[in-house]
Each structure stands twice: as C-alpha cells, then as structure tokens.
Amino acid sequence: MIIPMHILLEDAKKNGYAVAAPNVFNRETIEAAFMAGKELKSPVVLDVHPVHGIYECAEIVRFYEKRYPEVAAALNLDHGSGYKVVVNAIHAGFSSVMIDRSTCPYRQNVDEVKEIAKIAHAVGISVEAELGHVGQGNEYEETRDSGLTRLEEALPFIEETDADCLAVAVGTSHGVYKGEPKIDFELLKVLAEQIPVPLVLHGGSGTGDENLQKSIRHGISKINLNTDLNEGGIAAIKEACDKGFTRILKGKNDDEMKAARMNLQMVFAEGAKGWKEKLEYYMKLFGSVNRI
Ligand code: 13P
C-alpha cells in the first residue's frame, strides 16, 4: 500500500532503523522494489527522479501496489526542482514530494518549501526538504566541506517550513566518491538531537556499510540509493553475458530440451535481479527487515 512517507520515517526514527529509498525508473525496478519489500517484510520508499517520468512511474506504481498490497511503501518525488514539477507529482498521486532548493539562498529555500508544504499537507502528502547541499561524488574533495548543514539554520528551517523530514549534508555525496567518504558524525548527532523530524541521507552509494550503520545509530531514518543498485544490475547483466546467457527450456516432451536464445527481455530481467539483490542487501544492513 502506498502511504505518506512521514508515517514510514517516523516509525524508523522511533525504532532506530532506516528505510531504503531506491531510485526506481521503470517497470522492472518498481516491481523489484515491491518484491524486495514483500520478501523481507520491509518498508520501502520509491524515489522517482523527474527525469524518469512522474506520470509514467506513478501509473506503474499504482499497478504494482495492487499486486503487492502487503508492502508499506511511499512514492516520493526525488529532487523536485521547483513549484511546477512538485505540483505535477502531487497531481500524479505521489504520497510524498521532495522540494530541493538547497543551492538557493536560505530565505528562498525556506519560502519555497513553506509554500509547497502548505499545498502538500492540505492533501495529506509528506514533504522532504534539503538544507546544506549534498553534491556530486566527482567533485567531492573540493565541495564536501562547503555544503555541510549548519546547525543554527536547521531548527528555524523546520519550524518555519513545516517540512516532514530533512535531507542533511553531513559528508555524503551523490554517485561515485572522488576520495574517501568522511562523515561528520558529531554534526549528525547534534542535528538529530535538535531537529524533531526524521533525517534523510542522500548519496548512500559507496559510503561504506560501517558509515551507513553508524549514521543510522546517529539519527538517520531514510537512505537514498541509486548508483550501487545500478551497478548491481549492470554486474548481473555482464555476468550473464559472459556465460552466454543460455537458458535451458523444457520442450513439449520431457526429453526435449532446447537452449533459449538471448533476448532483450532476459537482459532486463537479469538487470532487475542484480538491482534487487543489492537493494535487499541494503534493507538488511539498515535494519528494516520484518518491520511490516
Ligand atoms: P547515490 O547514487 O550516491 O546512491 O545517491 C542517490 C541519491 O541520493 C538520490 O537522491
């Protein structure tokens, strides 16, 4: 069932685990996320980036929501860049929206998040905002320190905007890190102590299992994942290609066996399998198994 994201994150915050938020982008990844949730009895946040089609993904999610009614999931817009795209996501049926104005001046970020929160809350939809800025891994060494969330801004930001959760910049980065990830656990700890809403960690990939688990212990309730899941899918496709991708099918008679030719459906299926295995690995690491 698709439910507002704050319900999932508040349970995670209360019980000391984190919900995995994979970037889903097509039928295969959406079904794989539901299947992982069902098999592990884990909540999941389906994060859809605008480039992957808000209306298209919402339709696919509605289809699989009916097929996997036992899975508690949120459908969240990832990195909504402004009013129009966020309102489109609300219109498309998302249960949560991120309005990311983290590169704007503080006052503009506050004003835009506040406006969206008013609209979203009127129809029962959760809001994620970002304060400080989580940058890109390829410029990690240059940008890591300049974007960290400032404690003195965080509390007034939440009070004024009424956002339901906050993405914080504490040393993670999107994509592949250039250099070693260095998390500011002291900053994270005080942010978690002072901010009443659940905290979100963007850039989960490549951060390292220990760093992620320690982040959860220090107050993170949702971890966004994209790159590592994609790499899991690509590795599975490569492995299948190396093996020649043959699959033995039973013919009409039991003794009649034939090798199936490699086709595109098989490539997509292998990719989704590798992607799902990586997601399940992270669900276990984050302690979200058997929570639904
Ligand atoms: P990664 O690709 O580093 O996992 O980041 C994903 C993300 O934060 C999406 O919002």
GROMACS .gro file of C-alpha atoms and ligand atoms in nm:
model
  302
    1MET     CA    1   0.000   0.000   0.000
    2ILE     CA    2   0.123   0.350  -0.081
    3ILE     CA    3   0.118   0.568   0.229
    4PRO     CA    4   0.257   0.911   0.320
    5MET     CA    5   0.633   0.892   0.371
    6HIS     CA    6   0.636   1.056   0.713
    7ILE     CA    7   0.450   0.754   0.857
    8LEU     CA    8   0.730   0.520   0.745
    9LEU     CA    9   1.007   0.753   0.860
   10GLU     CA   10   0.856   0.826   1.199
   11ASP     CA   11   0.842   0.453   1.273
   12ALA     CA   12   1.205   0.418   1.160
   13LYS     CA   13   1.313   0.710   1.380
   14LYS     CA   14   1.127   0.570   1.681
   15ASN     CA   15   1.272   0.222   1.639
   16GLY     CA   16   1.627   0.304   1.530
   17TYR     CA   17   1.640   0.172   1.173
   18ALA     CA   18   1.640   0.335   0.829
   19VAL     CA   19   1.414   0.288   0.528
   20ALA     CA   20   1.592   0.232   0.196
   21ALA     CA   21   1.489   0.475  -0.078
   22PRO     CA   22   1.594   0.331  -0.414
   23ASN     CA   23   1.567   0.543  -0.728
   24VAL     CA   24   1.314   0.350  -0.937
   25PHE     CA   25   1.271   0.437  -1.302
   26ASN     CA   26   1.079   0.171  -1.496
   27ARG     CA   27   0.853  -0.136  -1.464
   28GLU     CA   28   1.140  -0.368  -1.370
   29THR     CA   29   1.282  -0.157  -1.089
   30ILE     CA   30   0.939  -0.071  -0.948
   31GLU     CA   31   0.833  -0.435  -0.937
   32ALA     CA   32   1.173  -0.538  -0.796
   33ALA     CA   33   1.135  -0.285  -0.511
   34PHE     CA   34   0.788  -0.419  -0.426
   35MET     CA   35   0.918  -0.779  -0.441
   36ALA     CA   36   1.210  -0.697  -0.211
   37GLY     CA   37   0.969  -0.531   0.033
   38LYS     CA   38   0.742  -0.834   0.028
   39GLU     CA   39   1.016  -1.096   0.063
   40LEU     CA   40   1.189  -0.915   0.350
   41LYS     CA   41   0.874  -0.766   0.505
   42SER     CA   42   1.044  -0.430   0.475
   43PRO     CA   43   0.902  -0.084   0.415
   44VAL     CA   44   1.046   0.095   0.112
   45VAL     CA   45   1.044   0.447  -0.031
   46LEU     CA   46   1.013   0.452  -0.410
   47ASP     CA   47   1.212   0.758  -0.510
   48VAL     CA   48   1.130   0.885  -0.859
   49HIS     CA   49   1.354   1.150  -1.013
   50PRO     CA   50   1.166   1.385  -1.250
   51VAL     CA   51   1.379   1.278  -1.549
   52HIS     CA   52   1.228   0.931  -1.529
   53GLY     CA   53   0.868   1.039  -1.585
   54ILE     CA   54   0.646   1.138  -1.295
   55TYR     CA   55   0.314   1.035  -1.452
   56GLU     CA   56   0.450   0.717  -1.611
   57CYS     CA   57   0.611   0.591  -1.290
   58ALA     CA   58   0.302   0.679  -1.083
   59GLU     CA   59   0.087   0.461  -1.313
   60ILE     CA   60   0.327   0.166  -1.284
   61VAL     CA   61   0.340   0.206  -0.905
   62ARG     CA   62  -0.041   0.201  -0.889
   63PHE     CA   63  -0.041  -0.127  -1.080
   64TYR     CA   64   0.211  -0.300  -0.851
   65GLU     CA   65   0.059  -0.152  -0.537
   66LYS     CA   66  -0.246  -0.370  -0.608
   67ARG     CA   67  -0.031  -0.675  -0.676
   68TYR     CA   68   0.173  -0.630  -0.353
   69PRO     CA   69  -0.083  -0.483  -0.108
   70GLU     CA   70   0.113  -0.603   0.195
   71VAL     CA   71   0.413  -0.379   0.121
   72ALA     CA   72   0.413  -0.048   0.307
   73ALA     CA   73   0.568   0.193   0.058
   74ALA     CA   74   0.584   0.564  -0.011
   75LEU     CA   75   0.601   0.714  -0.359
   76ASN     CA   76   0.833   1.011  -0.327
   77LEU     CA   77   0.945   1.271  -0.579
   78ASP     CA   78   1.326   1.286  -0.560
   79HIS     CA   79   1.493   1.628  -0.609
   80GLY     CA   80   1.187   1.820  -0.724
   81SER     CA   81   1.346   2.139  -0.851
   82GLY     CA   82   1.055   2.380  -0.822
   83TYR     CA   83   0.685   2.456  -0.794
   84LYS     CA   84   0.569   2.311  -1.127
   85VAL     CA   85   0.736   1.971  -1.105
   86VAL     CA   86   0.632   1.924  -0.742
   87VAL     CA   87   0.269   2.017  -0.810
   88ASN     CA   88   0.275   1.775  -1.104
   89ALA     CA   89   0.388   1.497  -0.870
   90ILE     CA   90   0.108   1.579  -0.627
   91HIS     CA   91  -0.136   1.570  -0.919
   92ALA     CA   92   0.011   1.236  -1.037
   93GLY     CA   93  -0.064   1.077  -0.699
   94PHE     CA   94   0.271   1.080  -0.517
   95SER     CA   95   0.243   1.032  -0.141
   96SER     CA   96   0.547   1.248  -0.074
   97VAL     CA   97   0.744   1.519  -0.253
   98MET     CA   98   1.096   1.649  -0.215
   99ILE     CA   99   1.139   2.015  -0.295
  100ASP     CA  100   1.513   2.062  -0.331
  101ARG     CA  101   1.615   2.429  -0.318
  102SER     CA  102   1.940   2.352  -0.137
  103THR     CA  103   2.151   2.552  -0.381
  104CYS     CA  104   1.938   2.866  -0.330
  105PRO     CA  105   1.992   3.125  -0.057
  106TYR     CA  106   1.846   3.022   0.282
  107ARG     CA  107   1.546   3.259   0.267
  108GLN     CA  108   1.445   3.140  -0.080
  109ASN     CA  109   1.475   2.775   0.029
  110VAL     CA  110   1.252   2.845   0.332
  111ASP     CA  111   0.990   3.033   0.130
  112GLU     CA  112   0.961   2.773  -0.146
  113VAL     CA  113   0.948   2.474   0.092
  114LYS     CA  114   0.687   2.651   0.305
  115GLU     CA  115   0.464   2.715   0.004
  116ILE     CA  116   0.485   2.350  -0.108
  117ALA     CA  117   0.426   2.220   0.246
  118LYS     CA  118   0.105   2.418   0.267
  119ILE     CA  119  -0.026   2.264  -0.056
  120ALA     CA  120   0.101   1.910   0.011
  121HIS     CA  121  -0.027   1.896   0.368
  122ALA     CA  122  -0.373   2.008   0.255
  123VAL     CA  123  -0.399   1.679   0.066
  124GLY     CA  124  -0.213   1.458   0.317
  125ILE     CA  125   0.121   1.438   0.131
  126SER     CA  126   0.458   1.445   0.308
  127VAL     CA  127   0.736   1.692   0.225
  128GLU     CA  128   1.112   1.638   0.219
  129ALA     CA  129   1.346   1.938   0.203
  130GLU     CA  130   1.725   1.974   0.194
  131LEU     CA  131   1.937   2.215   0.393
  132GLY     CA  132   2.307   2.242   0.326
  133HIS     CA  133   2.391   2.077  -0.005
  134VAL     CA  134   2.479   1.716  -0.089
  135GLY     CA  135   2.695   1.748  -0.400
  136GLN     CA  136   2.833   1.512  -0.664
  137GLY     CA  137   3.096   1.249  -0.590
  138ASN     CA  138   3.322   1.355  -0.879
  139GLU     CA  139   3.386   1.688  -0.705
  140TYR     CA  140   3.369   1.550  -0.350
  141GLU     CA  141   3.713   1.659  -0.236
  142GLU     CA  142   3.652   2.020  -0.343
  143THR     CA  143   3.292   2.061  -0.226
  144ARG     CA  144   3.242   1.836   0.079
  145ASP     CA  145   3.311   2.095   0.349
  146SER     CA  146   3.142   2.395   0.191
  147GLY     CA  147   2.798   2.232   0.174
  148LEU     CA  148   2.755   2.092   0.527
  149THR     CA  149   2.424   2.163   0.701
  150ARG     CA  150   2.454   2.445   0.955
  151LEU     CA  151   2.311   2.364   1.293
  152GLU     CA  152   2.199   2.721   1.361
  153GLU     CA  153   1.983   2.718   1.046
  154ALA     CA  154   1.832   2.371   1.079
  155LEU     CA  155   1.586   2.419   1.365
  156PRO     CA  156   1.437   2.751   1.242
  157PHE     CA  157   1.416   2.597   0.893
  158ILE     CA  158   1.195   2.312   1.013
  159GLU     CA  159   0.988   2.534   1.240
  160GLU     CA  160   0.917   2.780   0.962
  161THR     CA  161   0.869   2.543   0.667
  162ASP     CA  162   0.679   2.262   0.842
  163ALA     CA  163   0.869   2.003   0.628
  164ASP     CA  164   0.814   1.643   0.745
  165CYS     CA  165   1.175   1.530   0.706
  166LEU     CA  166   1.507   1.692   0.631
  167ALA     CA  167   1.787   1.581   0.400
  168VAL     CA  168   2.109   1.685   0.571
  169ALA     CA  169   2.456   1.733   0.428
  170VAL     CA  170   2.694   1.562   0.670
  171GLY     CA  171   2.966   1.443   0.431
  172THR     CA  172   2.795   1.213   0.180
  173SER     CA  173   2.783   1.271  -0.192
  174HIS     CA  174   2.582   1.151  -0.493
  175GLY     CA  175   2.742   0.894  -0.722
  176VAL     CA  176   3.100   0.766  -0.705
  177TYR     CA  177   3.318   0.941  -0.445
  178LYS     CA  178   3.639   1.104  -0.558
  179GLY     CA  179   3.838   1.029  -0.243
  180GLU     CA  180   3.727   0.869   0.082
  181PRO     CA  181   3.382   0.947   0.227
  182LYS     CA  182   3.422   1.132   0.556
  183ILE     CA  183   3.104   1.164   0.760
  184ASP     CA  184   3.074   1.431   1.027
  185PHE     CA  185   2.908   1.213   1.293
  186GLU     CA  186   2.932   1.485   1.559
  187LEU     CA  187   2.732   1.722   1.340
  188LEU     CA  188   2.482   1.447   1.256
  189LYS     CA  189   2.435   1.364   1.623
  190VAL     CA  190   2.355   1.721   1.726
  191LEU     CA  191   2.129   1.772   1.426
  192ALA     CA  192   1.935   1.458   1.521
  193GLU     CA  193   1.909   1.573   1.882
  194GLN     CA  194   1.776   1.915   1.791
  195ILE     CA  195   1.559   1.855   1.486
  196PRO     CA  196   1.223   1.698   1.569
  197VAL     CA  197   1.159   1.542   1.223
  198PRO     CA  198   1.330   1.235   1.070
  199LEU     CA  199   1.661   1.295   0.889
  200VAL     CA  200   1.745   1.174   0.539
  201LEU     CA  201   2.085   1.078   0.397
  202HIS     CA  202   2.132   1.129   0.024
  203GLY     CA  203   2.419   0.965  -0.161
  204GLY     CA  204   2.411   0.628   0.015
  205SER     CA  205   2.613   0.450  -0.255
  206GLY     CA  206   2.983   0.395  -0.193
  207THR     CA  207   2.956   0.543   0.158
  208GLY     CA  208   3.050   0.212   0.320
  209ASP     CA  209   2.849  -0.025   0.536
  210GLU     CA  210   3.002   0.090   0.863
  211ASN     CA  211   2.946   0.457   0.788
  212LEU     CA  212   2.584   0.389   0.693
  213GLN     CA  213   2.510   0.185   1.004
  214LYS     CA  214   2.677   0.444   1.223
  215SER     CA  215   2.470   0.716   1.051
  216ILE     CA  216   2.154   0.524   1.141
  217ARG     CA  217   2.269   0.497   1.502
  218HIS     CA  218   2.328   0.874   1.498
  219GLY     CA  219   1.976   0.952   1.376
  220ILE     CA  220   1.929   0.886   1.001
  221SER     CA  221   1.587   0.737   0.912
  222LYS     CA  222   1.596   0.719   0.529
  223ILE     CA  223   1.890   0.644   0.300
  224ASN     CA  224   1.876   0.722  -0.073
  225LEU     CA  225   2.038   0.474  -0.310
  226ASN     CA  226   2.095   0.485  -0.681
  227THR     CA  227   2.449   0.419  -0.810
  228ASP     CA  228   2.515   0.096  -0.616
  229LEU     CA  229   2.182  -0.056  -0.724
  230ASN     CA  230   2.255   0.027  -1.087
  231GLU     CA  231   2.599  -0.125  -1.057
  232GLY     CA  232   2.443  -0.439  -0.908
  233GLY     CA  233   2.216  -0.462  -1.213
  234ILE     CA  234   2.495  -0.400  -1.461
  235ALA     CA  235   2.721  -0.659  -1.294
  236ALA     CA  236   2.443  -0.919  -1.319
  237ILE     CA  237   2.394  -0.845  -1.690
  238LYS     CA  238   2.770  -0.867  -1.755
  239GLU     CA  239   2.791  -1.199  -1.574
  240ALA     CA  240   2.500  -1.340  -1.772
  241CYS     CA  241   2.654  -1.214  -2.098
  242ASP     CA  242   2.987  -1.378  -2.011
  243LYS     CA  243   2.808  -1.707  -1.953
  244GLY     CA  244   2.647  -1.675  -2.297
  245PHE     CA  245   2.303  -1.607  -2.149
  246THR     CA  246   2.178  -1.952  -2.234
  247ARG     CA  247   1.877  -2.078  -2.051
  248ILE     CA  248   1.759  -2.434  -2.095
  249LEU     CA  249   1.390  -2.462  -2.162
  250LYS     CA  250   1.181  -2.774  -2.142
  251GLY     CA  251   1.019  -2.865  -2.472
  252LYS     CA  252   0.681  -3.031  -2.523
  253ASN     CA  253   0.823  -3.370  -2.428
  254ASP     CA  254   1.030  -3.401  -2.113
  255ASP     CA  255   1.327  -3.531  -2.307
  256GLU     CA  256   1.315  -3.241  -2.549
  257MET     CA  257   1.535  -2.958  -2.419
  258LYS     CA  258   1.635  -2.653  -2.613
  259ALA     CA  259   1.858  -2.360  -2.537
  260ALA     CA  260   1.678  -2.027  -2.544
  261ARG     CA  261   1.836  -1.753  -2.747
  262MET     CA  262   1.945  -1.445  -2.558
  263ASN     CA  263   1.687  -1.168  -2.592
  264LEU     CA  264   1.626  -0.822  -2.453
  265GLN     CA  265   1.367  -0.940  -2.201
  266MET     CA  266   1.634  -1.167  -2.048
  267VAL     CA  267   1.880  -0.877  -2.028
  268PHE     CA  268   1.626  -0.657  -1.844
  269ALA     CA  269   1.530  -0.944  -1.614
  270GLU     CA  270   1.894  -1.011  -1.521
  271GLY     CA  271   1.948  -0.640  -1.456
  272ALA     CA  272   1.644  -0.622  -1.230
  273LYS     CA  273   1.763  -0.931  -1.042
  274GLY     CA  274   2.105  -0.781  -0.967
  275TRP     CA  275   1.946  -0.447  -0.876
  276LYS     CA  276   1.702  -0.618  -0.637
  277GLU     CA  277   1.975  -0.824  -0.469
  278LYS     CA  278   2.166  -0.505  -0.391
  279LEU     CA  279   1.851  -0.339  -0.256
  280GLU     CA  280   1.782  -0.640  -0.032
  281TYR     CA  281   2.141  -0.626   0.093
  282TYR     CA  282   2.086  -0.266   0.199
  283MET     CA  283   1.744  -0.334   0.355
  284LYS     CA  284   1.912  -0.591   0.579
  285LEU     CA  285   2.201  -0.355   0.656
  286PHE     CA  286   1.959  -0.076   0.751
  287GLY     CA  287   1.760  -0.299   0.990
  288SER     CA  288   1.428  -0.254   0.808
  289VAL     CA  289   1.355  -0.628   0.771
  290ASN     CA  290   1.040  -0.763   0.942
  291ARG     CA  291   0.905  -0.416   1.013
  292ILE     CA  292   0.574  -0.460   0.825
  29313P     P1  293   2.370   0.755  -0.482
  29313P     O1  294   2.366   0.737  -0.631
  29313P     O2  295   2.503   0.806  -0.436
  29313P     O3  296   2.326   0.634  -0.408
  29313P     O4  297   2.269   0.874  -0.445
  29313P     C1  298   2.130   0.856  -0.463
  29313P     C2  299   2.054   0.971  -0.413
  29313P     O5  300   2.089   1.033  -0.315
  29313P     C3  301   1.929   1.005  -0.484
  29313P     O6  302   1.864   1.115  -0.428
   0.00000   0.00000   0.00000
